[in-house]
Short mmCIF file of C-alpha atoms in Angstrom, two decimals:
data_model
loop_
_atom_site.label_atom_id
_atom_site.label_comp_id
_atom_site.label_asym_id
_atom_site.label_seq_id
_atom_site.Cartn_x
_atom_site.Cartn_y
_atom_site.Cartn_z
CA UNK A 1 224.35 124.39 233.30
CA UNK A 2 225.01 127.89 232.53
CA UNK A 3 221.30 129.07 233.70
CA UNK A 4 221.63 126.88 236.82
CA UNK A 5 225.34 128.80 237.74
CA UNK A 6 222.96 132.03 237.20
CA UNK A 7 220.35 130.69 239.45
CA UNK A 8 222.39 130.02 242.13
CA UNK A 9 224.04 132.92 241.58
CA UNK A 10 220.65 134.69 242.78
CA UNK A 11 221.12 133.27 246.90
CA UNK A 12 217.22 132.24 246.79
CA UNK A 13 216.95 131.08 249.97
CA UNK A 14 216.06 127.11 248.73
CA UNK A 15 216.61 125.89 245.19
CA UNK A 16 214.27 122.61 244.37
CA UNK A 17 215.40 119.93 242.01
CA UNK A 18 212.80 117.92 240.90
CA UNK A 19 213.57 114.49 241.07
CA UNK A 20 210.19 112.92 239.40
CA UNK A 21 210.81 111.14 235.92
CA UNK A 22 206.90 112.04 234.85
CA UNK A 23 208.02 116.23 234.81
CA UNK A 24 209.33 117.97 232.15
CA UNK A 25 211.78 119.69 234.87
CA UNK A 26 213.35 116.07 235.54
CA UNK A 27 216.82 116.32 236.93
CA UNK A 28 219.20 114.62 235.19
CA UNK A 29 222.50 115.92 237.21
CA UNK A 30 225.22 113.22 238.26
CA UNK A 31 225.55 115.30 240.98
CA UNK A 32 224.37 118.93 242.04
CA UNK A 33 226.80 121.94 242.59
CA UNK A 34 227.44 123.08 246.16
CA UNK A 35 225.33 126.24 246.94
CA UNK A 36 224.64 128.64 249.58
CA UNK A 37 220.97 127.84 249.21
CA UNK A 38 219.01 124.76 250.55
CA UNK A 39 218.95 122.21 248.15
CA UNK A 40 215.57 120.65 247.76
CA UNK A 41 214.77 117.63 246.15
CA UNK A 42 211.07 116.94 244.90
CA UNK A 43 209.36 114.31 244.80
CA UNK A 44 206.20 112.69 243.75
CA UNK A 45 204.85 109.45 245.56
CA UNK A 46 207.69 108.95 247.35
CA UNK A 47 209.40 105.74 248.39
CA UNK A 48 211.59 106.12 251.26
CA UNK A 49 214.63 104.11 250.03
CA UNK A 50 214.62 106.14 246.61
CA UNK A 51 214.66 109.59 248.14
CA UNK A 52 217.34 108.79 250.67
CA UNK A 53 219.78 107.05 248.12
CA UNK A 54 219.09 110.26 246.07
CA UNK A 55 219.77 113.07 249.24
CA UNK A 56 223.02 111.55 249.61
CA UNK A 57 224.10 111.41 246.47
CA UNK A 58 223.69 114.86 245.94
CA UNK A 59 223.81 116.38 249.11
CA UNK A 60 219.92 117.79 249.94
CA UNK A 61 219.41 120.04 252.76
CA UNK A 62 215.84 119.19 252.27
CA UNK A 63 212.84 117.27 250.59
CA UNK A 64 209.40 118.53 248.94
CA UNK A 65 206.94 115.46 248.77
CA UNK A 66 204.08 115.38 246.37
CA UNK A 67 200.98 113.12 246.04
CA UNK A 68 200.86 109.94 248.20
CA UNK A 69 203.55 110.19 251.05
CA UNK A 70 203.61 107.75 253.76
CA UNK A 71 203.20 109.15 257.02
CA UNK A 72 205.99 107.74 258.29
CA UNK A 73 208.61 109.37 255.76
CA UNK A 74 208.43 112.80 256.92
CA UNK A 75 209.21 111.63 260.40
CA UNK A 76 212.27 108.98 258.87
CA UNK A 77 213.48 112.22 256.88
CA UNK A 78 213.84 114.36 259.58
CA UNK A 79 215.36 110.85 261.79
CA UNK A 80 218.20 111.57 258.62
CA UNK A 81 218.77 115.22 258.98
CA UNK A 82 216.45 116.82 256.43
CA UNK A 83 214.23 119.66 256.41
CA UNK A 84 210.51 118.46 255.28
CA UNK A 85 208.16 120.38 252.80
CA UNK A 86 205.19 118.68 252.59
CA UNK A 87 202.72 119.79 249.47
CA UNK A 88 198.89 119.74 249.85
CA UNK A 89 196.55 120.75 247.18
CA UNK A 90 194.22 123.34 247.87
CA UNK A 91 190.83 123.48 245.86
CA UNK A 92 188.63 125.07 248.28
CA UNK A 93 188.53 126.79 251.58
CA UNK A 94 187.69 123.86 253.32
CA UNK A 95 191.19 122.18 252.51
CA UNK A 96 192.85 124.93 254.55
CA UNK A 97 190.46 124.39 258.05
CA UNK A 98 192.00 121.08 258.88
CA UNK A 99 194.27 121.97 262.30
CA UNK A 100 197.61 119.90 261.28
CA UNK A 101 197.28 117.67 258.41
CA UNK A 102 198.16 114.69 260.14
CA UNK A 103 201.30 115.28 260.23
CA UNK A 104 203.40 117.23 262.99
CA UNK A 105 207.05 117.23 262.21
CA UNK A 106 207.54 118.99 258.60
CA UNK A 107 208.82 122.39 258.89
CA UNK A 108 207.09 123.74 255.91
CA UNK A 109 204.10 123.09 254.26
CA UNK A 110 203.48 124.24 250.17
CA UNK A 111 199.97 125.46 249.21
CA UNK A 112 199.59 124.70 245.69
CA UNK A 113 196.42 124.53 243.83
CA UNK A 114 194.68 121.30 242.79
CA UNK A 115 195.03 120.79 239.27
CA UNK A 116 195.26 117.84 237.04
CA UNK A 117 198.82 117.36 237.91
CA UNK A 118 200.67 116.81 241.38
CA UNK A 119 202.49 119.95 240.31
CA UNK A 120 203.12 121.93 237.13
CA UNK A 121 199.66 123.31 236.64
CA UNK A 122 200.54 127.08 236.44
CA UNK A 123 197.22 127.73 238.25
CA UNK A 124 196.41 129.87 241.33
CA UNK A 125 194.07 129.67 243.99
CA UNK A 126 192.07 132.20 245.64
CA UNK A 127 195.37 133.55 248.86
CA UNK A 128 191.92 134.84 250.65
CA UNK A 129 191.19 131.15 251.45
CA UNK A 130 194.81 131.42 253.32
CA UNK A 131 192.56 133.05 256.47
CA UNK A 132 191.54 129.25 256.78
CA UNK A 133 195.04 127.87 257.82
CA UNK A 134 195.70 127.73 261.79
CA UNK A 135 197.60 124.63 261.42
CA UNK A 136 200.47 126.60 263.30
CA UNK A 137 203.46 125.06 260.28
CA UNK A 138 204.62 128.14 258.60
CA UNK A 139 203.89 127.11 254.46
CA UNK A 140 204.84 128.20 250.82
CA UNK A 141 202.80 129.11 248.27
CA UNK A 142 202.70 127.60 244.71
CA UNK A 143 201.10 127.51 241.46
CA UNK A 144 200.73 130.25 238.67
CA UNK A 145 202.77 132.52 240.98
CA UNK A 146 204.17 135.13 237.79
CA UNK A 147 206.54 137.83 237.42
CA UNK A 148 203.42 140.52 238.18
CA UNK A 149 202.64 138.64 241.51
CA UNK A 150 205.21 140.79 243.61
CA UNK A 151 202.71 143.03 245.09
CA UNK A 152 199.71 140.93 245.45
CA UNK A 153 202.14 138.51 248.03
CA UNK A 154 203.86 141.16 249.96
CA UNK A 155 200.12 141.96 250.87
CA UNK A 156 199.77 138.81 252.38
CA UNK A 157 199.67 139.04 256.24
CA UNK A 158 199.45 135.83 257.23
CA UNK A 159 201.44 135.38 259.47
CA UNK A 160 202.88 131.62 259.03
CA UNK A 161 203.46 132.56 255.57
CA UNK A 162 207.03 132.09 254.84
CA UNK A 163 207.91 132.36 251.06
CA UNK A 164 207.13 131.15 247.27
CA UNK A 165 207.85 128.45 244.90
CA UNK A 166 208.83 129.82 241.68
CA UNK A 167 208.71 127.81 238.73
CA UNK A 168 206.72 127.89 234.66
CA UNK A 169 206.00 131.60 234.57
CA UNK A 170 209.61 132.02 235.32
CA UNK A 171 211.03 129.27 232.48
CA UNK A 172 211.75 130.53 229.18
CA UNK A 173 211.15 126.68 228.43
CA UNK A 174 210.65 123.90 231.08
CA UNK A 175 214.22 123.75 233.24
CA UNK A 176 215.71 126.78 231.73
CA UNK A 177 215.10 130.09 234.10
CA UNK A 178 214.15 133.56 232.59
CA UNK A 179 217.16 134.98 234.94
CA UNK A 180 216.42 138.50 234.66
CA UNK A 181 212.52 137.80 235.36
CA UNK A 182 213.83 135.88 238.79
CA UNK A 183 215.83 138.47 239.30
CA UNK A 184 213.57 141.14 238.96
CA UNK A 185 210.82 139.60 241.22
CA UNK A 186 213.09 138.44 244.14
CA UNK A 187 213.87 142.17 244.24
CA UNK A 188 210.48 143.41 244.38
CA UNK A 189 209.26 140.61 246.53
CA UNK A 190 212.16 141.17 249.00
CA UNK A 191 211.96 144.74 249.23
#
């Protein structure tokens, strides 16, 4: 607990809780703490009924859905009041040329790269393939992102690209933040 009271203590604009029993980040909270922040929950093969049982129980702002999502959930999420981050897995350039994914009314997309898990890899893609995207959804990025990466973002001019998922190269061990690492790079990255 005390490393998530430092976390929030950071104001990063959303805070994810993954909420997918397969990941060694598995939340285990009765409930999570009120926060300035969006509250995200993530999820993996979603099933509607699970995801809003869980968002009210610990008051989510918001949802990030991994792997096999229904199309009909992001449009039932948003029905309920929550902000939808939808992740696709990006391998080549070609997964980047599509114009919307199928799917119209998420308000974020996350780029992460395809790896052998839905998440978790700690693996980058090539950001030049980003020139691809004209799906018009402003999107994350994801994956291997590290304490060095400051610089090589803020060059990124793309201009629907709203932010970054931090997560392993940021963990002293899986679920427990390297504060002053966070700290250092939200810094850099927001300056």
């Amino acid at each position: 607990m005390t490393t998530l009271k430092g976390v929030l203590n950071l104001r990063a604009d959303y805070l994810g809780f993954i909420f997918y029993p397969g990941s060694s980040r598995y939340c285990t909270l009765d409930s999570i703490p009120e926060s300035e922040s969006g509250t995200i929950g993530v999820f993996v093969d979603p099933l509607l009924p699970e995801v809003l049982r869980l968002g009210k129980q610990h008051k989510l702002k918001g949802m990030q859905l991994h792997g096999k999502v229904s199309p009909d959930i992001p449009e039932k999420l948003k029905e309920n009041g929550y902000r939808v981050i939808l992740a696709k897995r990006v391998g080549s350039p070609n997964d980047l040329k599509v114009s919307d994914f199928g799917v119209s009314c998420v308000d974020y997309f996350l780029f992460d790269a395809l790896g052998k898990f839905q998440g978790g890899n700690g693996i980058k893609f090539n950001w030049e393939w980003l020139e691809e995207y004209r799906a018009g959804i402003p999107f994350f990025l994801s994956g291997g992102i590290g304490p060095g990466d400051a610089d090589s973002l803020k060059a990124i001019s793309h201009p629907l690209f709203a932010g970054v998922d931090l997560n392993s190269r940021f963990e002293i061990k899986p679920g427990e933040k390297d504060l002053s690492q966070l700290k250092k790079f939200m810094h850099e990255f927001r300056n």
